[in-house]
Amino acid sequence: ALVAARLGAAVRALADGEAGSAAGQILAAETALREAAPLFSLVATMRIEAFRAFRDFTEGASAIQSRHYKLVESVCRRPDPDRLDSAAYRAVPEVRERVLAGQATLDDALTAARAAGRLGPGAIADLEEAMRRFAAALGRWRRAHHRIAVRMLGERAGTGYTEGAP
C-alpha cells in the first residue's frame, strides 16, 4: 500500500511539473521495497507445515489476488489488454475499473512531461535513475516471492484457488 501511494504521489508530482519531488517519491517506493525485503527471510524460516497452516488465513492475499500489488503494477503503466483481462485483474475488480477508467500512470505522466518540455536533461536523468532503481527492487521482490512460493507450496495450489507457484 505504501509503495502504491508513493508511486501515485510521483504521478501527481510529474503532472504538477515537480520532477524532483516525483523522483524522490519513486526512490521512497524503492526504499520501502528494499527495507521490506528481510521479511522474506523471516517467512523462509518457517517450517513448511507451519507456512501451509498460515496460508489458510491469507485467502485472497496471494500475489495474483493482491489489490495493492495490482495498484503498484497499474500505477507504473497501463497493463497490456491480456493482463488486464486475466484472472489477476478480475480478482480485484475495483483496480481493474480504475485502469479502464483511465487511471493516470507514471509512464503516461513522464511521457506527458517530456512532450510538454517541462523536464530538463538533469531531471530526466534523475527520474530514469529512480525508475531503474525501483524496477530493480521490484524485480528482486518478485523473485524472492516466487522462491518462497516454490519452496513452501511446491506443486500445491495457491490461495483463492490459484495455481500456486506455477
PDB file of C-alpha atoms in Angstrom:
ATOM      1  CA  ALA A   1       0.000   0.000   0.000  1.00  0.00           C
ATOM      2  CA  LEU A   2       2.863   2.368   0.831  1.00  0.00           C
ATOM      3  CA  VAL A   3       4.601   1.675  -2.473  1.00  0.00           C
ATOM      4  CA  ALA A   4       1.386   2.327  -4.416  1.00  0.00           C
ATOM      5  CA  ALA A   5       0.843   5.577  -2.502  1.00  0.00           C
ATOM      6  CA  ARG A   6       4.402   6.749  -3.216  1.00  0.00           C
ATOM      7  CA  LEU A   7       4.062   5.968  -6.914  1.00  0.00           C
ATOM      8  CA  GLY A   8       0.711   7.771  -7.046  1.00  0.00           C
ATOM      9  CA  ALA A   9       2.360  10.794  -5.440  1.00  0.00           C
ATOM     10  CA  ALA A  10       5.084  10.636  -8.101  1.00  0.00           C
ATOM     11  CA  VAL A  11       2.442  10.675 -10.838  1.00  0.00           C
ATOM     12  CA  ARG A  12       0.802  13.752  -9.300  1.00  0.00           C
ATOM     13  CA  ALA A  13       4.166  15.478  -8.839  1.00  0.00           C
ATOM     14  CA  LEU A  14       5.024  14.956 -12.500  1.00  0.00           C
ATOM     15  CA  ALA A  15       1.625  16.295 -13.537  1.00  0.00           C
ATOM     16  CA  ASP A  16       2.369  19.390 -11.426  1.00  0.00           C
ATOM     17  CA  GLY A  17       5.790  19.819 -13.030  1.00  0.00           C
ATOM     18  CA  GLU A  18       7.688  18.811  -9.875  1.00  0.00           C
ATOM     19  CA  ALA A  19      10.241  16.384 -11.303  1.00  0.00           C
ATOM     20  CA  GLY A  20      12.458  16.419  -8.215  1.00  0.00           C
ATOM     21  CA  SER A  21       9.559  15.517  -5.975  1.00  0.00           C
ATOM     22  CA  ALA A  22       8.495  12.774  -8.395  1.00  0.00           C
ATOM     23  CA  ALA A  23      11.984  11.253  -8.371  1.00  0.00           C
ATOM     24  CA  GLY A  24      12.006  11.440  -4.573  1.00  0.00           C
ATOM     25  CA  GLN A  25       8.684   9.593  -4.353  1.00  0.00           C
ATOM     26  CA  ILE A  26       9.897   6.867  -6.710  1.00  0.00           C
ATOM     27  CA  LEU A  27      13.051   6.456  -4.627  1.00  0.00           C
ATOM     28  CA  ALA A  28      10.920   6.316  -1.468  1.00  0.00           C
ATOM     29  CA  ALA A  29       8.920   3.487  -3.082  1.00  0.00           C
ATOM     30  CA  GLU A  30      12.190   1.710  -3.896  1.00  0.00           C
ATOM     31  CA  THR A  31      13.351   2.175  -0.302  1.00  0.00           C
ATOM     32  CA  ALA A  32      10.107   0.693   1.036  1.00  0.00           C
ATOM     33  CA  LEU A  33      10.566  -2.416  -1.113  1.00  0.00           C
ATOM     34  CA  ARG A  34      14.225  -2.737  -0.171  1.00  0.00           C
ATOM     35  CA  GLU A  35      13.532  -2.308   3.549  1.00  0.00           C
ATOM     36  CA  ALA A  36      10.723  -4.875   3.459  1.00  0.00           C
ATOM     37  CA  ALA A  37      12.927  -7.486   1.740  1.00  0.00           C
ATOM     38  CA  PRO A  38      14.151  -9.052   5.019  1.00  0.00           C
ATOM     39  CA  LEU A  39      10.568 -10.135   5.693  1.00  0.00           C
ATOM     40  CA  PHE A  40      11.008 -12.805   3.018  1.00  0.00           C
ATOM     41  CA  SER A  41      13.950 -14.167   5.005  1.00  0.00           C
ATOM     42  CA  LEU A  42      11.722 -14.277   8.080  1.00  0.00           C
ATOM     43  CA  VAL A  43       8.975 -16.153   6.225  1.00  0.00           C
ATOM     44  CA  ALA A  44      11.606 -18.526   4.818  1.00  0.00           C
ATOM     45  CA  THR A  45      12.460 -19.619   8.380  1.00  0.00           C
ATOM     46  CA  MET A  46       9.010 -21.107   8.835  1.00  0.00           C
ATOM     47  CA  ARG A  47       8.579 -24.843   8.671  1.00  0.00           C
ATOM     48  CA  ILE A  48       6.681 -25.766   5.525  1.00  0.00           C
ATOM     49  CA  GLU A  49       3.851 -27.261   7.601  1.00  0.00           C
ATOM     50  CA  ALA A  50       3.535 -24.023   9.592  1.00  0.00           C
ATOM     51  CA  PHE A  51       3.541 -21.973   6.398  1.00  0.00           C
ATOM     52  CA  ARG A  52       0.774 -24.106   4.919  1.00  0.00           C
ATOM     53  CA  ALA A  53      -1.295 -23.665   8.084  1.00  0.00           C
ATOM     54  CA  PHE A  54      -0.624 -19.901   7.961  1.00  0.00           C
ATOM     55  CA  ARG A  55      -1.869 -19.806   4.349  1.00  0.00           C
ATOM     56  CA  ASP A  56      -5.332 -20.816   5.494  1.00  0.00           C
ATOM     57  CA  PHE A  57      -5.634 -17.286   6.900  1.00  0.00           C
ATOM     58  CA  THR A  58      -4.364 -15.447   3.796  1.00  0.00           C
ATOM     59  CA  GLU A  59      -7.232 -16.229   1.440  1.00  0.00           C
ATOM     60  CA  GLY A  60      -7.425 -13.512  -1.183  1.00  0.00           C
ATOM     61  CA  ALA A  61      -3.950 -12.170  -0.469  1.00  0.00           C
ATOM     62  CA  SER A  62      -1.762 -14.099  -2.888  1.00  0.00           C
ATOM     63  CA  ALA A  63       0.206 -12.081  -5.419  1.00  0.00           C
ATOM     64  CA  ILE A  64      -2.324 -12.859  -8.126  1.00  0.00           C
ATOM     65  CA  GLN A  65      -5.152 -11.575  -5.915  1.00  0.00           C
ATOM     66  CA  SER A  66      -3.416  -8.724  -4.135  1.00  0.00           C
ATOM     67  CA  ARG A  67      -5.168  -5.402  -4.531  1.00  0.00           C
ATOM     68  CA  HIS A  68      -2.069  -3.465  -3.543  1.00  0.00           C
ATOM     69  CA  TYR A  69       0.199  -5.387  -5.878  1.00  0.00           C
ATOM     70  CA  LYS A  70      -2.154  -4.623  -8.767  1.00  0.00           C
ATOM     71  CA  LEU A  71      -2.253  -0.958  -7.738  1.00  0.00           C
ATOM     72  CA  VAL A  72       1.544  -0.805  -7.875  1.00  0.00           C
ATOM     73  CA  GLU A  73       1.624  -2.536 -11.227  1.00  0.00           C
ATOM     74  CA  SER A  74      -1.131  -0.415 -12.753  1.00  0.00           C
ATOM     75  CA  VAL A  75       0.245   2.899 -11.462  1.00  0.00           C
ATOM     76  CA  CYS A  76       3.583   2.148 -13.126  1.00  0.00           C
ATOM     77  CA  ARG A  77       1.976   1.672 -16.536  1.00  0.00           C
ATOM     78  CA  ARG A  78      -1.311   0.536 -18.029  1.00  0.00           C
ATOM     79  CA  PRO A  79      -1.369  -3.268 -18.141  1.00  0.00           C
ATOM     80  CA  ASP A  80      -1.478  -4.883 -21.557  1.00  0.00           C
ATOM     81  CA  PRO A  81      -5.003  -5.969 -22.589  1.00  0.00           C
ATOM     82  CA  ASP A  82      -4.372  -9.676 -21.976  1.00  0.00           C
ATOM     83  CA  ARG A  83      -3.045  -8.923 -18.486  1.00  0.00           C
ATOM     84  CA  LEU A  84      -5.995  -6.657 -17.737  1.00  0.00           C
ATOM     85  CA  ASP A  85      -8.383  -9.415 -18.801  1.00  0.00           C
ATOM     86  CA  SER A  86      -6.565 -12.081 -16.769  1.00  0.00           C
ATOM     87  CA  ALA A  87      -7.606 -13.730 -13.507  1.00  0.00           C
ATOM     88  CA  ALA A  88      -5.105 -11.452 -11.772  1.00  0.00           C
ATOM     89  CA  TYR A  89      -7.087  -8.298 -12.509  1.00  0.00           C
ATOM     90  CA  ARG A  90     -10.506  -9.944 -12.411  1.00  0.00           C
ATOM     91  CA  ALA A  91      -9.692 -10.853  -8.785  1.00  0.00           C
ATOM     92  CA  VAL A  92      -9.511  -7.117  -7.970  1.00  0.00           C
ATOM     93  CA  PRO A  93     -12.355  -5.535  -9.952  1.00  0.00           C
ATOM     94  CA  GLU A  94     -12.027  -2.099  -8.327  1.00  0.00           C
ATOM     95  CA  VAL A  95      -8.427  -1.808  -9.535  1.00  0.00           C
ATOM     96  CA  ARG A  96      -9.386  -3.092 -12.980  1.00  0.00           C
ATOM     97  CA  GLU A  97     -12.141  -0.483 -13.178  1.00  0.00           C
ATOM     98  CA  ARG A  98      -9.674   2.283 -12.251  1.00  0.00           C
ATOM     99  CA  VAL A  99      -7.425   1.181 -15.098  1.00  0.00           C
ATOM    100  CA  LEU A 100     -10.325   1.002 -17.556  1.00  0.00           C
ATOM    101  CA  ALA A 101     -11.442   4.473 -16.441  1.00  0.00           C
ATOM    102  CA  GLY A 102      -8.055   5.869 -17.456  1.00  0.00           C
ATOM    103  CA  GLN A 103      -6.108   5.945 -14.194  1.00  0.00           C
ATOM    104  CA  ALA A 104      -3.023   8.134 -14.534  1.00  0.00           C
ATOM    105  CA  THR A 105       0.225   6.164 -14.674  1.00  0.00           C
ATOM    106  CA  LEU A 106       3.839   7.003 -14.069  1.00  0.00           C
ATOM    107  CA  ASP A 107       4.648   6.052 -17.648  1.00  0.00           C
ATOM    108  CA  ASP A 108       1.947   8.408 -19.005  1.00  0.00           C
ATOM    109  CA  ALA A 109       2.938  11.248 -16.676  1.00  0.00           C
ATOM    110  CA  LEU A 110       6.594  11.018 -17.696  1.00  0.00           C
ATOM    111  CA  THR A 111       5.682  10.916 -21.395  1.00  0.00           C
ATOM    112  CA  ALA A 112       3.404  13.943 -20.997  1.00  0.00           C
ATOM    113  CA  ALA A 113       6.011  15.916 -19.032  1.00  0.00           C
ATOM    114  CA  ARG A 114       8.629  15.185 -21.688  1.00  0.00           C
ATOM    115  CA  ALA A 115       6.273  16.147 -24.524  1.00  0.00           C
ATOM    116  CA  ALA A 116       5.397  19.410 -22.793  1.00  0.00           C
ATOM    117  CA  GLY A 117       9.090  20.238 -22.428  1.00  0.00           C
ATOM    118  CA  ARG A 118       8.762  20.530 -18.642  1.00  0.00           C
ATOM    119  CA  LEU A 119      11.801  18.367 -17.949  1.00  0.00           C
ATOM    120  CA  GLY A 120      15.410  19.310 -18.396  1.00  0.00           C
ATOM    121  CA  PRO A 121      18.114  16.733 -19.110  1.00  0.00           C
ATOM    122  CA  GLY A 122      19.084  16.524 -15.425  1.00  0.00           C
ATOM    123  CA  ALA A 123      15.502  15.916 -14.330  1.00  0.00           C
ATOM    124  CA  ILE A 124      15.049  13.232 -16.975  1.00  0.00           C
ATOM    125  CA  ALA A 125      18.262  11.520 -15.880  1.00  0.00           C
ATOM    126  CA  ASP A 126      17.201  11.650 -12.217  1.00  0.00           C
ATOM    127  CA  LEU A 127      13.757  10.240 -12.998  1.00  0.00           C
ATOM    128  CA  GLU A 128      15.149   7.491 -15.191  1.00  0.00           C
ATOM    129  CA  GLU A 129      17.660   6.504 -12.494  1.00  0.00           C
ATOM    130  CA  ALA A 130      14.924   6.454  -9.850  1.00  0.00           C
ATOM    131  CA  MET A 131      12.760   4.324 -12.128  1.00  0.00           C
ATOM    132  CA  ARG A 132      15.646   1.898 -12.814  1.00  0.00           C
ATOM    133  CA  ARG A 133      16.285   1.535  -9.094  1.00  0.00           C
ATOM    134  CA  PHE A 134      12.600   0.943  -8.410  1.00  0.00           C
ATOM    135  CA  ALA A 135      12.320  -1.598 -11.243  1.00  0.00           C
ATOM    136  CA  ALA A 136      15.354  -3.475  -9.906  1.00  0.00           C
ATOM    137  CA  ALA A 137      13.914  -3.543  -6.368  1.00  0.00           C
ATOM    138  CA  LEU A 138      10.553  -4.754  -7.677  1.00  0.00           C
ATOM    139  CA  GLY A 139      12.275  -7.462  -9.701  1.00  0.00           C
ATOM    140  CA  ARG A 140      14.132  -8.643  -6.592  1.00  0.00           C
ATOM    141  CA  TRP A 141      10.831  -8.630  -4.648  1.00  0.00           C
ATOM    142  CA  ARG A 142       9.127 -10.711  -7.336  1.00  0.00           C
ATOM    143  CA  ARG A 143      11.953 -13.256  -7.490  1.00  0.00           C
ATOM    144  CA  ALA A 144      12.052 -13.583  -3.686  1.00  0.00           C
ATOM    145  CA  HIS A 145       8.283 -14.048  -3.551  1.00  0.00           C
ATOM    146  CA  HIS A 146       8.453 -16.700  -6.250  1.00  0.00           C
ATOM    147  CA  ARG A 147      11.286 -18.570  -4.499  1.00  0.00           C
ATOM    148  CA  ILE A 148       9.277 -18.659  -1.260  1.00  0.00           C
ATOM    149  CA  ALA A 149       6.190 -19.868  -3.126  1.00  0.00           C
ATOM    150  CA  VAL A 150       8.101 -22.649  -4.869  1.00  0.00           C
ATOM    151  CA  ARG A 151       9.770 -23.738  -1.626  1.00  0.00           C
ATOM    152  CA  MET A 152       6.667 -23.627   0.519  1.00  0.00           C
ATOM    153  CA  LEU A 153       3.976 -24.636  -1.947  1.00  0.00           C
ATOM    154  CA  GLY A 154       5.745 -26.965  -4.306  1.00  0.00           C
ATOM    155  CA  GLU A 155       3.036 -28.225  -6.632  1.00  0.00           C
ATOM    156  CA  ARG A 156       0.167 -27.301  -4.280  1.00  0.00           C
ATOM    157  CA  ALA A 157      -2.487 -24.847  -5.351  1.00  0.00           C
ATOM    158  CA  GLY A 158      -2.200 -21.238  -4.243  1.00  0.00           C
ATOM    159  CA  THR A 159      -4.735 -19.339  -2.180  1.00  0.00           C
ATOM    160  CA  GLY A 160      -8.049 -18.406  -3.711  1.00  0.00           C
ATOM    161  CA  TYR A 161      -7.913 -21.471  -5.975  1.00  0.00           C
ATOM    162  CA  THR A 162      -4.991 -20.038  -7.932  1.00  0.00           C
ATOM    163  CA  GLU A 163      -2.340 -22.284  -9.470  1.00  0.00           C
ATOM    164  CA  GLY A 164       0.243 -21.534  -6.798  1.00  0.00           C
ATOM    165  CA  ALA A 165       3.910 -21.305  -7.782  1.00  0.00           C
ATOM    166  CA  PRO A 166       3.324 -22.248 -11.460  1.00  0.00           C
TER     167      PRO A 166
END
